[in-house]
Coordinates of C-alpha atoms in Angstrom, one line a residue:
M1008 CA -73.0 -56.3 48.0
P1009 CA -73.3 -58.5 44.6
E1010 CA -73.8 -62.1 45.2
S1011 CA -71.0 -62.8 42.9
V1012 CA -68.5 -61.9 45.2
S1013 CA -67.0 -64.8 47.2
L1014 CA -65.9 -63.5 50.7
Y1015 CA -63.6 -66.6 51.8
T1016 CA -60.4 -65.3 50.7
L1017 CA -58.5 -61.8 52.1
K1018 CA -58.2 -60.9 48.6
S1019 CA -62.0 -60.9 47.9
L1020 CA -62.7 -59.2 51.1
L1021 CA -60.7 -56.1 49.7
E1022 CA -63.6 -55.6 47.7
H1023 CA -66.7 -55.9 50.4
P1024 CA -68.0 -52.3 50.1
E1025 CA -67.4 -51.9 54.0
F1026 CA -64.0 -53.0 54.0
S1027 CA -62.4 -50.2 52.4
A1028 CA -59.0 -49.0 51.3
G1029 CA -57.5 -46.3 53.6
D1030 CA -59.5 -47.6 56.6
Y1031 CA -58.6 -51.0 57.0
W1032 CA -56.1 -51.8 54.5
Y1033 CA -53.5 -50.1 52.0
E1034 CA -51.9 -51.0 48.7
K1035 CA -47.8 -50.7 48.7
Y1036 CA -45.3 -51.3 46.1
Y1037 CA -41.9 -53.2 46.2
D1038 CA -39.6 -53.4 43.9
A1039 CA -37.6 -56.9 43.3
N1040 CA -35.7 -58.0 46.0
Q1041 CA -36.9 -55.7 48.6
V1042 CA -37.2 -57.0 52.2
V1043 CA -41.0 -56.9 53.1
F1044 CA -40.2 -57.8 57.0
L1045 CA -37.6 -59.5 58.6
E1046 CA -37.7 -62.4 60.9
G1047 CA -37.9 -61.2 64.7
D1048 CA -39.6 -57.9 63.7
K1049 CA -42.9 -57.2 65.4
G1050 CA -45.9 -57.7 63.2
R1051 CA -49.2 -56.2 63.1
N1052 CA -50.1 -56.7 59.2
I1053 CA -51.4 -59.3 57.0
Y1054 CA -50.4 -59.4 53.3
V1055 CA -52.0 -60.1 50.4
I1056 CA -50.0 -60.6 47.2
L1057 CA -52.1 -58.5 44.4
S1058 CA -49.4 -59.2 41.8
G1059 CA -45.6 -60.6 42.0
Q1060 CA -43.8 -63.2 44.0
V1061 CA -42.3 -63.0 47.5
S1062 CA -39.9 -65.8 49.0
V1063 CA -40.1 -67.0 52.9
C1064 CA -37.3 -67.8 54.4
T1065 CA -35.9 -68.6 58.1
R1066 CA -32.5 -68.1 59.6
V1067 CA -30.6 -71.1 60.5
V1068 CA -27.6 -70.8 63.0
L1069 CA -24.7 -72.8 62.0
S1070 CA -22.4 -72.1 64.6
E1071 CA -21.8 -68.7 66.9
N1072 CA -20.4 -67.1 63.9
Q1073 CA -22.2 -68.6 61.1
Q1074 CA -25.9 -68.4 59.8
M1075 CA -27.5 -68.7 56.7
L1076 CA -31.1 -68.2 55.2
S1077 CA -33.1 -71.1 54.5
G1078 CA -35.9 -70.9 51.8
L1079 CA -39.1 -72.2 53.4
C1080 CA -41.7 -71.4 50.1
E1081 CA -42.7 -68.8 47.4
L1082 CA -46.0 -67.3 47.4
F1083 CA -47.4 -66.0 44.3
D1084 CA -50.6 -64.0 43.2
G1085 CA -53.6 -64.1 45.7
D1086 CA -51.5 -65.6 48.3
E1087 CA -51.6 -64.4 51.8
F1088 CA -48.9 -64.3 54.5
A1089 CA -48.0 -63.2 58.0
H1090 CA -51.7 -64.3 59.5
S1091 CA -49.9 -64.8 62.9
C1092 CA -50.0 -61.5 63.8
F1093 CA -54.2 -61.8 64.1
F1094 CA -53.6 -64.3 66.6
D1095 CA -50.7 -63.6 68.8
D1096 CA -48.3 -60.8 69.3
E1097 CA -45.4 -62.5 68.7
P1098 CA -42.6 -61.4 66.2
H1099 CA -42.3 -62.8 62.8
S1100 CA -40.9 -66.3 62.5
A1101 CA -39.4 -65.8 59.0
T1102 CA -38.2 -63.2 56.5
V1103 CA -40.4 -62.0 53.6
K1104 CA -38.5 -60.9 50.4
T1105 CA -39.8 -59.9 46.9
V1106 CA -38.2 -61.8 44.1
T1107 CA -40.2 -59.7 41.6
D1108 CA -42.0 -56.5 41.6
C1109 CA -44.7 -56.7 44.2
R1110 CA -47.8 -54.9 44.7
L1111 CA -49.1 -55.9 48.1
A1112 CA -52.5 -55.2 50.0
V1113 CA -51.5 -54.7 53.7
I1114 CA -54.0 -55.3 56.0
D1115 CA -54.4 -54.2 59.7
A1116 CA -54.6 -57.1 62.1
V1117 CA -56.4 -55.3 64.9
K1118 CA -59.2 -53.4 62.3
L1119 CA -59.7 -56.7 60.6
K1120 CA -60.5 -58.4 64.1
Q1121 CA -62.8 -55.4 64.3
F1122 CA -64.5 -55.7 61.1
L1123 CA -64.7 -59.9 61.3
D1124 CA -66.5 -59.1 65.1
N1125 CA -69.2 -57.0 63.5
N1126 CA -69.5 -59.6 60.2
P1127 CA -69.1 -63.0 62.3
E1128 CA -70.2 -65.0 59.3
L1129 CA -67.7 -63.5 56.9
G1130 CA -65.0 -64.1 59.9
Y1131 CA -66.2 -68.0 60.1
R1132 CA -65.6 -68.2 56.5
L1133 CA -62.2 -66.4 56.3
L1134 CA -61.1 -68.6 59.6
T1135 CA -62.0 -71.9 57.7
H1136 CA -60.0 -70.1 54.7
W1137 CA -57.1 -69.6 56.9
I1138 CA -57.3 -72.8 58.4
G1139 CA -57.1 -74.7 54.9
I1140 CA -53.8 -72.2 54.0
I1141 CA -52.1 -72.9 57.6
L1142 CA -52.4 -77.1 58.0
P1143 CA -50.7 -77.8 54.7
R1144 CA -47.8 -75.7 55.7
I1145 CA -47.5 -77.1 59.4
R1146 CA -47.7 -80.4 57.6
Q1147 CA -44.8 -79.4 55.4
G1148 CA -42.8 -78.2 58.4
N1149 CA -43.7 -81.8 60.3
K1150 CA -42.1 -83.5 57.1
R1151 CA -39.1 -81.3 56.9
L1152 CA -38.4 -81.7 60.6
S1153 CA -38.9 -85.2 60.3
S1154 CA -36.6 -85.6 57.5
L1155 CA -33.8 -83.5 59.1
F1156 CA -34.1 -85.3 62.5
S1157 CA -33.8 -88.8 60.4
W1158 CA -30.9 -87.1 58.3
G1159 CA -29.3 -85.9 61.8
L1160 CA -29.3 -89.6 63.2
K1161 CA -27.8 -91.2 60.3
A1162 CA -25.0 -88.4 59.8
H1163 CA -24.0 -88.9 63.5
D1164 CA -24.5 -92.9 63.3
I1165 CA -27.2 -93.1 65.7
D1166 CA -29.6 -94.8 63.6
S1167 CA -27.2 -97.9 64.0
L1168 CA -28.4 -98.2 67.6
F1169 CA -32.1 -99.1 66.7

């Protein structure tokens, strides 16, 4: 393997000679405004955006008969998503939809685990990279939740009790 290849991201892992397309991953093309997966779907793949842009959103229930989609973030070339299926069997917690025409690398999470078990140094580097991706997302979610909680207290005049 060439030393110039830095194996810290899934996108760079796609270049590893032992992590071959067809065995561990494949490319899939999506038109603009196409759903990649829905919130609640069972997930078993991790995605890398090779080109294009996607939107990540979640369903917000306003009432028994009323729902809306709330945008969480936009992701671009090189970004990764749907990491959680690597760690658990829970369904997707958000919907991902293409904003533009997209080319995605679709990586089988079970096969990725097997590959990383056989290549623990790469696994360590990749998990460290993922922590760097996931922690800011958790922090952003915590800030949004705190702001929403504050808004709710003010909207119901509960903040005046403190």
